[in-house]
Amino acid sequence: MAQLWDGASGLAWVVLRALLRFVFMFFNNCVAIPSYCLYLLALQPLRVWDSATFWYLEGVMFKWLLAMVSSWGWIAGYTVTEWGDDVRPISEEEAMVIVNHQSTGDVCTLMMCLQDKGTVVRKMMWLMDHVFKYTNFGLVSLIHGDFFIRQGKAHRDKQLVYLKEHLDRYYHSRDRKWIVLFPEGGFLRKRRETSQLFAKKNSLPHLTHVTLPRMGATHVILKTLGGQQENGSVGGNTGNNNQTGINKSKNLQWVIDVTIAYPKARPMDIQTWIFGYRPPTATHVHYRMYPIKEVPVEAEALTDWLYQRFVEKERLLEHFYNTGSFPPSPGQKEAASRLMTMDPVWLCAVQSFAFASGYMWFSALQYLYCCVF
């Protein structure tokens, strides 16, 4: 009887905590997202007068919004442990980031682990499924200049054209530095069977923890942002970019291969991130950097190179699931991990600013309404 009572009490506490977290996040969204939109609406004259300053301020507020999302998981004890290369020294250089995709929690994990990487978060562009456009955060991503891609063969060619136009129009003019995409084109559980059948038919490696990537968006990004081609590879710093807007771009300098691993191969989804019903756990993120000159740009060679990266991801994840850690990087004898931490004082300040802004805008709009009506 005592055990039954303890179990019921524990369940009641989990439910109550989940409810309280949901209520807090609901109001957090209700004040933070409208405030972000209203601040940018009020700053439209600055956008015409000084575009660089406008997008700087937009980026700062965008980073704060992502920090709020990160704090939801951090408060529940969902932390990030990092492995492999240290990407912080290249945070001011342009990079394409390719990530394996297991669940909706992958985006939240990236929002958290990139918070301490300099200006990356405020200067990054995301490529995501078009469905995300219709979520509560979709309007923010739309304003920020992220690209929503529609999946499926019927839309593929047009989407790649739209992607190139989007990059030409927004990437350099808004001083973007990192562009993040999920080359698998969907969640692991949804694409694994199809990927394995395709691999078997074409004598390609059989993958279990990742799927074979799709090359289209990667190819467009490299050709559009990679600069001059040298011996079939993407060129480095050209130093000449006539895009109007911010400073001259150096073009892509790196490809950062990010591998996300969850303990016991149990992905963290957005529902867990919001309600916090799973016990505290660490998500593990492995980085490997490739200079852009090592990346081929021709379609066939790029396909082989990208396949090799995901075969490597398969080995990394296999090793992690068997040992609980990633293997040492090339040239290292032992693998070293780094615990990514967040500043609670800064998070509290960001949340306080969001609620204060929400109150200010509500009061201002209420006053205007009373004046008009």
JSON list of C-alpha atoms in Angstrom, two decimals, residues 143-285:
[
{"chain": "A", "resi": 143, "resn": "ILE", "atom": "CA", "xyz": [11.15, 37.49, -39.88]},
{"chain": "A", "resi": 144, "resn": "HIS", "atom": "CA", "xyz": [14.68, 36.32, -39.08]},
{"chain": "A", "resi": 145, "resn": "GLY", "atom": "CA", "xyz": [15.05, 35.03, -42.64]},
{"chain": "A", "resi": 146, "resn": "ASP", "atom": "CA", "xyz": [15.14, 31.26, -42.17]},
{"chain": "A", "resi": 147, "resn": "PHE", "atom": "CA", "xyz": [14.18, 29.10, -45.13]},
{"chain": "A", "resi": 148, "resn": "PHE", "atom": "CA", "xyz": [11.21, 26.73, -45.04]},
{"chain": "A", "resi": 149, "resn": "ILE", "atom": "CA", "xyz": [11.67, 23.83, -47.44]},
{"chain": "A", "resi": 150, "resn": "ARG", "atom": "CA", "xyz": [8.85, 21.64, -48.73]},
{"chain": "A", "resi": 151, "resn": "GLN", "atom": "CA", "xyz": [9.73, 17.94, -48.96]},
{"chain": "A", "resi": 152, "resn": "GLY", "atom": "CA", "xyz": [8.78, 15.55, -51.74]},
{"chain": "A", "resi": 153, "resn": "LYS", "atom": "CA", "xyz": [9.83, 14.85, -55.33]},
{"chain": "A", "resi": 154, "resn": "ALA", "atom": "CA", "xyz": [7.02, 17.01, -56.73]},
{"chain": "A", "resi": 155, "resn": "HIS", "atom": "CA", "xyz": [8.47, 20.12, -55.02]},
{"chain": "A", "resi": 156, "resn": "ARG", "atom": "CA", "xyz": [12.21, 19.33, -55.03]},
{"chain": "A", "resi": 157, "resn": "ASP", "atom": "CA", "xyz": [13.39, 21.23, -58.12]},
{"chain": "A", "resi": 158, "resn": "LYS", "atom": "CA", "xyz": [11.35, 24.36, -57.39]},
{"chain": "A", "resi": 159, "resn": "GLN", "atom": "CA", "xyz": [12.45, 24.36, -53.75]},
{"chain": "A", "resi": 160, "resn": "LEU", "atom": "CA", "xyz": [16.11, 24.36, -54.74]},
{"chain": "A", "resi": 161, "resn": "VAL", "atom": "CA", "xyz": [15.53, 27.33, -57.02]},
{"chain": "A", "resi": 162, "resn": "TYR", "atom": "CA", "xyz": [13.71, 29.12, -54.20]},
{"chain": "A", "resi": 163, "resn": "LEU", "atom": "CA", "xyz": [16.57, 28.29, -51.83]},
{"chain": "A", "resi": 164, "resn": "LYS", "atom": "CA", "xyz": [19.17, 29.85, -54.13]},
{"chain": "A", "resi": 165, "resn": "GLU", "atom": "CA", "xyz": [17.04, 32.98, -54.53]},
{"chain": "A", "resi": 166, "resn": "HIS", "atom": "CA", "xyz": [16.58, 33.14, -50.76]},
{"chain": "A", "resi": 167, "resn": "LEU", "atom": "CA", "xyz": [20.32, 32.88, -50.11]},
{"chain": "A", "resi": 168, "resn": "ASP", "atom": "CA", "xyz": [21.13, 35.51, -52.72]},
{"chain": "A", "resi": 169, "resn": "ARG", "atom": "CA", "xyz": [18.59, 37.88, -51.23]},
{"chain": "A", "resi": 170, "resn": "TYR", "atom": "CA", "xyz": [18.99, 37.44, -47.47]},
{"chain": "A", "resi": 171, "resn": "TYR", "atom": "CA", "xyz": [22.19, 35.63, -46.46]},
{"chain": "A", "resi": 172, "resn": "HIS", "atom": "CA", "xyz": [24.79, 38.35, -47.00]},
{"chain": "A", "resi": 173, "resn": "SER", "atom": "CA", "xyz": [22.47, 41.34, -46.73]},
{"chain": "A", "resi": 174, "resn": "ARG", "atom": "CA", "xyz": [21.60, 40.27, -43.15]},
{"chain": "A", "resi": 175, "resn": "ASP", "atom": "CA", "xyz": [25.20, 39.38, -42.27]},
{"chain": "A", "resi": 176, "resn": "ARG", "atom": "CA", "xyz": [24.55, 35.68, -41.74]},
{"chain": "A", "resi": 177, "resn": "LYS", "atom": "CA", "xyz": [27.54, 33.50, -40.79]},
{"chain": "A", "resi": 178, "resn": "TRP", "atom": "CA", "xyz": [26.36, 29.93, -40.15]},
{"chain": "A", "resi": 179, "resn": "ILE", "atom": "CA", "xyz": [23.68, 28.05, -42.07]},
{"chain": "A", "resi": 180, "resn": "VAL", "atom": "CA", "xyz": [22.20, 24.93, -40.45]},
{"chain": "A", "resi": 181, "resn": "LEU", "atom": "CA", "xyz": [20.52, 22.09, -42.31]},
{"chain": "A", "resi": 182, "resn": "PHE", "atom": "CA", "xyz": [19.46, 18.48, -41.79]},
{"chain": "A", "resi": 183, "resn": "PRO", "atom": "CA", "xyz": [20.52, 16.66, -45.00]},
{"chain": "A", "resi": 184, "resn": "GLU", "atom": "CA", "xyz": [18.55, 13.50, -44.17]},
{"chain": "A", "resi": 185, "resn": "GLY", "atom": "CA", "xyz": [15.37, 15.40, -45.02]},
{"chain": "A", "resi": 186, "resn": "GLY", "atom": "CA", "xyz": [13.30, 14.02, -42.14]},
{"chain": "A", "resi": 187, "resn": "PHE", "atom": "CA", "xyz": [13.31, 12.14, -38.85]},
{"chain": "A", "resi": 188, "resn": "LEU", "atom": "CA", "xyz": [15.30, 8.91, -38.56]},
{"chain": "A", "resi": 189, "resn": "ARG", "atom": "CA", "xyz": [12.30, 6.78, -37.63]},
{"chain": "A", "resi": 190, "resn": "LYS", "atom": "CA", "xyz": [10.37, 7.96, -40.69]},
{"chain": "A", "resi": 191, "resn": "ARG", "atom": "CA", "xyz": [13.13, 7.64, -43.28]},
{"chain": "A", "resi": 192, "resn": "ARG", "atom": "CA", "xyz": [15.21, 4.65, -42.07]},
{"chain": "A", "resi": 193, "resn": "GLU", "atom": "CA", "xyz": [13.34, 1.90, -43.90]},
{"chain": "A", "resi": 194, "resn": "THR", "atom": "CA", "xyz": [13.21, 3.83, -47.18]},
{"chain": "A", "resi": 195, "resn": "SER", "atom": "CA", "xyz": [16.89, 4.72, -46.87]},
{"chain": "A", "resi": 196, "resn": "GLN", "atom": "CA", "xyz": [17.90, 1.12, -46.24]},
{"chain": "A", "resi": 197, "resn": "LEU", "atom": "CA", "xyz": [15.94, -0.10, -49.26]},
{"chain": "A", "resi": 198, "resn": "PHE", "atom": "CA", "xyz": [17.60, 2.56, -51.41]},
{"chain": "A", "resi": 199, "resn": "ALA", "atom": "CA", "xyz": [21.02, 1.60, -50.05]},
{"chain": "A", "resi": 200, "resn": "LYS", "atom": "CA", "xyz": [20.44, -2.09, -50.78]},
{"chain": "A", "resi": 201, "resn": "LYS", "atom": "CA", "xyz": [19.26, -1.36, -54.32]},
{"chain": "A", "resi": 202, "resn": "ASN", "atom": "CA", "xyz": [22.29, 0.84, -55.08]},
{"chain": "A", "resi": 203, "resn": "SER", "atom": "CA", "xyz": [24.96, -1.17, -53.19]},
{"chain": "A", "resi": 204, "resn": "LEU", "atom": "CA", "xyz": [25.43, 1.56, -50.59]},
{"chain": "A", "resi": 205, "resn": "PRO", "atom": "CA", "xyz": [26.24, 1.10, -46.88]},
{"chain": "A", "resi": 206, "resn": "HIS", "atom": "CA", "xyz": [23.47, -0.20, -44.63]},
{"chain": "A", "resi": 207, "resn": "LEU", "atom": "CA", "xyz": [22.83, 2.44, -41.97]},
{"chain": "A", "resi": 208, "resn": "THR", "atom": "CA", "xyz": [20.85, 2.02, -38.76]},
{"chain": "A", "resi": 209, "resn": "HIS", "atom": "CA", "xyz": [21.47, 5.12, -36.65]},
{"chain": "A", "resi": 210, "resn": "VAL", "atom": "CA", "xyz": [21.32, 7.62, -39.52]},
{"chain": "A", "resi": 211, "resn": "THR", "atom": "CA", "xyz": [19.91, 7.61, -43.06]},
{"chain": "A", "resi": 212, "resn": "LEU", "atom": "CA", "xyz": [21.51, 8.40, -46.38]},
{"chain": "A", "resi": 213, "resn": "PRO", "atom": "CA", "xyz": [21.51, 12.18, -46.87]},
{"chain": "A", "resi": 214, "resn": "ARG", "atom": "CA", "xyz": [19.93, 14.09, -49.71]},
{"chain": "A", "resi": 215, "resn": "MET", "atom": "CA", "xyz": [22.31, 16.30, -51.60]},
{"chain": "A", "resi": 216, "resn": "GLY", "atom": "CA", "xyz": [20.12, 19.01, -53.19]},
{"chain": "A", "resi": 217, "resn": "ALA", "atom": "CA", "xyz": [20.15, 21.74, -50.53]},
{"chain": "A", "resi": 218, "resn": "THR", "atom": "CA", "xyz": [23.78, 21.07, -49.63]},
{"chain": "A", "resi": 219, "resn": "HIS", "atom": "CA", "xyz": [24.82, 21.43, -53.27]},
{"chain": "A", "resi": 220, "resn": "VAL", "atom": "CA", "xyz": [22.90, 24.70, -53.70]},
{"chain": "A", "resi": 221, "resn": "ILE", "atom": "CA", "xyz": [24.43, 26.18, -50.52]},
{"chain": "A", "resi": 222, "resn": "LEU", "atom": "CA", "xyz": [27.98, 25.28, -51.53]},
{"chain": "A", "resi": 223, "resn": "LYS", "atom": "CA", "xyz": [27.60, 26.66, -55.05]},
{"chain": "A", "resi": 224, "resn": "THR", "atom": "CA", "xyz": [25.87, 29.84, -53.86]},
{"chain": "A", "resi": 225, "resn": "LEU", "atom": "CA", "xyz": [27.92, 30.67, -50.76]},
{"chain": "A", "resi": 226, "resn": "GLY", "atom": "CA", "xyz": [31.14, 28.77, -51.32]},
{"chain": "A", "resi": 227, "resn": "GLY", "atom": "CA", "xyz": [32.95, 31.21, -53.55]},
{"chain": "A", "resi": 228, "resn": "GLN", "atom": "CA", "xyz": [35.18, 30.29, -56.47]},
{"chain": "A", "resi": 229, "resn": "GLN", "atom": "CA", "xyz": [35.73, 26.66, -57.39]},
{"chain": "A", "resi": 230, "resn": "GLU", "atom": "CA", "xyz": [39.24, 25.27, -57.27]},
{"chain": "A", "resi": 231, "resn": "ASN", "atom": "CA", "xyz": [40.03, 21.84, -58.74]},
{"chain": "A", "resi": 232, "resn": "GLY", "atom": "CA", "xyz": [36.49, 20.60, -58.22]},
{"chain": "A", "resi": 233, "resn": "SER", "atom": "CA", "xyz": [36.32, 21.87, -54.63]},
{"chain": "A", "resi": 234, "resn": "VAL", "atom": "CA", "xyz": [34.78, 24.97, -53.13]},
{"chain": "A", "resi": 235, "resn": "GLY", "atom": "CA", "xyz": [37.14, 27.95, -53.03]},
{"chain": "A", "resi": 236, "resn": "GLY", "atom": "CA", "xyz": [38.07, 29.78, -49.87]},
{"chain": "A", "resi": 237, "resn": "ASN", "atom": "CA", "xyz": [38.15, 33.50, -49.24]},
{"chain": "A", "resi": 238, "resn": "THR", "atom": "CA", "xyz": [37.54, 35.41, -52.41]},
{"chain": "A", "resi": 239, "resn": "GLY", "atom": "CA", "xyz": [37.41, 38.77, -50.63]},
{"chain": "A", "resi": 240, "resn": "ASN", "atom": "CA", "xyz": [35.03, 40.18, -53.25]},
{"chain": "A", "resi": 241, "resn": "ASN", "atom": "CA", "xyz": [31.32, 40.07, -52.84]},
{"chain": "A", "resi": 242, "resn": "ASN", "atom": "CA", "xyz": [29.22, 42.82, -54.37]},
{"chain": "A", "resi": 243, "resn": "GLN", "atom": "CA", "xyz": [26.10, 42.08, -52.33]},
{"chain": "A", "resi": 244, "resn": "THR", "atom": "CA", "xyz": [24.55, 45.25, -50.97]},
{"chain": "A", "resi": 245, "resn": "GLY", "atom": "CA", "xyz": [24.13, 45.43, -47.22]},
{"chain": "A", "resi": 246, "resn": "ILE", "atom": "CA", "xyz": [26.64, 44.55, -44.58]},
{"chain": "A", "resi": 247, "resn": "ASN", "atom": "CA", "xyz": [30.36, 43.99, -44.96]},
{"chain": "A", "resi": 248, "resn": "LYS", "atom": "CA", "xyz": [31.99, 42.06, -47.77]},
{"chain": "A", "resi": 249, "resn": "SER", "atom": "CA", "xyz": [31.67, 38.34, -47.22]},
{"chain": "A", "resi": 250, "resn": "LYS", "atom": "CA", "xyz": [34.52, 35.88, -47.06]},
{"chain": "A", "resi": 251, "resn": "ASN", "atom": "CA", "xyz": [32.20, 33.12, -48.29]},
{"chain": "A", "resi": 252, "resn": "LEU", "atom": "CA", "xyz": [32.00, 29.71, -46.61]},
{"chain": "A", "resi": 253, "resn": "GLN", "atom": "CA", "xyz": [35.17, 28.71, -44.79]},
{"chain": "A", "resi": 254, "resn": "TRP", "atom": "CA", "xyz": [34.06, 25.52, -43.04]},
{"chain": "A", "resi": 255, "resn": "VAL", "atom": "CA", "xyz": [31.68, 22.61, -43.04]},
{"chain": "A", "resi": 256, "resn": "ILE", "atom": "CA", "xyz": [30.85, 21.59, -39.47]},
{"chain": "A", "resi": 257, "resn": "ASP", "atom": "CA", "xyz": [29.60, 18.03, -39.14]},
{"chain": "A", "resi": 258, "resn": "VAL", "atom": "CA", "xyz": [27.42, 17.77, -36.00]},
{"chain": "A", "resi": 259, "resn": "THR", "atom": "CA", "xyz": [26.32, 14.41, -34.63]},
{"chain": "A", "resi": 260, "resn": "ILE", "atom": "CA", "xyz": [23.65, 14.37, -31.90]},
{"chain": "A", "resi": 261, "resn": "ALA", "atom": "CA", "xyz": [23.38, 11.31, -29.66]},
{"chain": "A", "resi": 262, "resn": "TYR", "atom": "CA", "xyz": [20.83, 10.57, -26.96]},
{"chain": "A", "resi": 263, "resn": "PRO", "atom": "CA", "xyz": [21.46, 8.12, -24.09]},
{"chain": "A", "resi": 264, "resn": "LYS", "atom": "CA", "xyz": [20.09, 4.65, -24.87]},
{"chain": "A", "resi": 265, "resn": "ALA", "atom": "CA", "xyz": [19.15, 5.93, -28.36]},
{"chain": "A", "resi": 266, "resn": "ARG", "atom": "CA", "xyz": [16.02, 7.59, -26.93]},
{"chain": "A", "resi": 267, "resn": "PRO", "atom": "CA", "xyz": [15.59, 10.91, -28.76]},
{"chain": "A", "resi": 268, "resn": "MET", "atom": "CA", "xyz": [14.37, 13.94, -26.85]},
{"chain": "A", "resi": 269, "resn": "ASP", "atom": "CA", "xyz": [11.25, 15.37, -28.47]},
{"chain": "A", "resi": 270, "resn": "ILE", "atom": "CA", "xyz": [9.75, 18.82, -28.06]},
{"chain": "A", "resi": 271, "resn": "GLN", "atom": "CA", "xyz": [7.01, 17.47, -25.77]},
{"chain": "A", "resi": 272, "resn": "THR", "atom": "CA", "xyz": [9.63, 16.22, -23.31]},
{"chain": "A", "resi": 273, "resn": "TRP", "atom": "CA", "xyz": [11.43, 19.56, -23.55]},
{"chain": "A", "resi": 274, "resn": "ILE", "atom": "CA", "xyz": [8.23, 21.42, -22.70]},
{"chain": "A", "resi": 275, "resn": "PHE", "atom": "CA", "xyz": [6.71, 19.21, -20.01]},
{"chain": "A", "resi": 276, "resn": "GLY", "atom": "CA", "xyz": [9.94, 17.91, -18.47]},
{"chain": "A", "resi": 277, "resn": "TYR", "atom": "CA", "xyz": [8.57, 14.50, -17.53]},
{"chain": "A", "resi": 278, "resn": "ARG", "atom": "CA", "xyz": [11.78, 12.63, -18.36]},
{"chain": "A", "resi": 279, "resn": "PRO", "atom": "CA", "xyz": [14.45, 12.48, -15.62]},
{"chain": "A", "resi": 280, "resn": "PRO", "atom": "CA", "xyz": [17.44, 14.83, -16.04]},
{"chain": "A", "resi": 281, "resn": "THR", "atom": "CA", "xyz": [19.72, 13.66, -18.83]},
{"chain": "A", "resi": 282, "resn": "ALA", "atom": "CA", "xyz": [22.59, 14.85, -20.99]},
{"chain": "A", "resi": 283, "resn": "THR", "atom": "CA", "xyz": [22.39, 14.99, -24.77]},
{"chain": "A", "resi": 284, "resn": "HIS", "atom": "CA", "xyz": [25.76, 14.42, -26.41]},
{"chain": "A", "resi": 285, "resn": "VAL", "atom": "CA", "xyz": [26.91, 16.52, -29.37]}
]
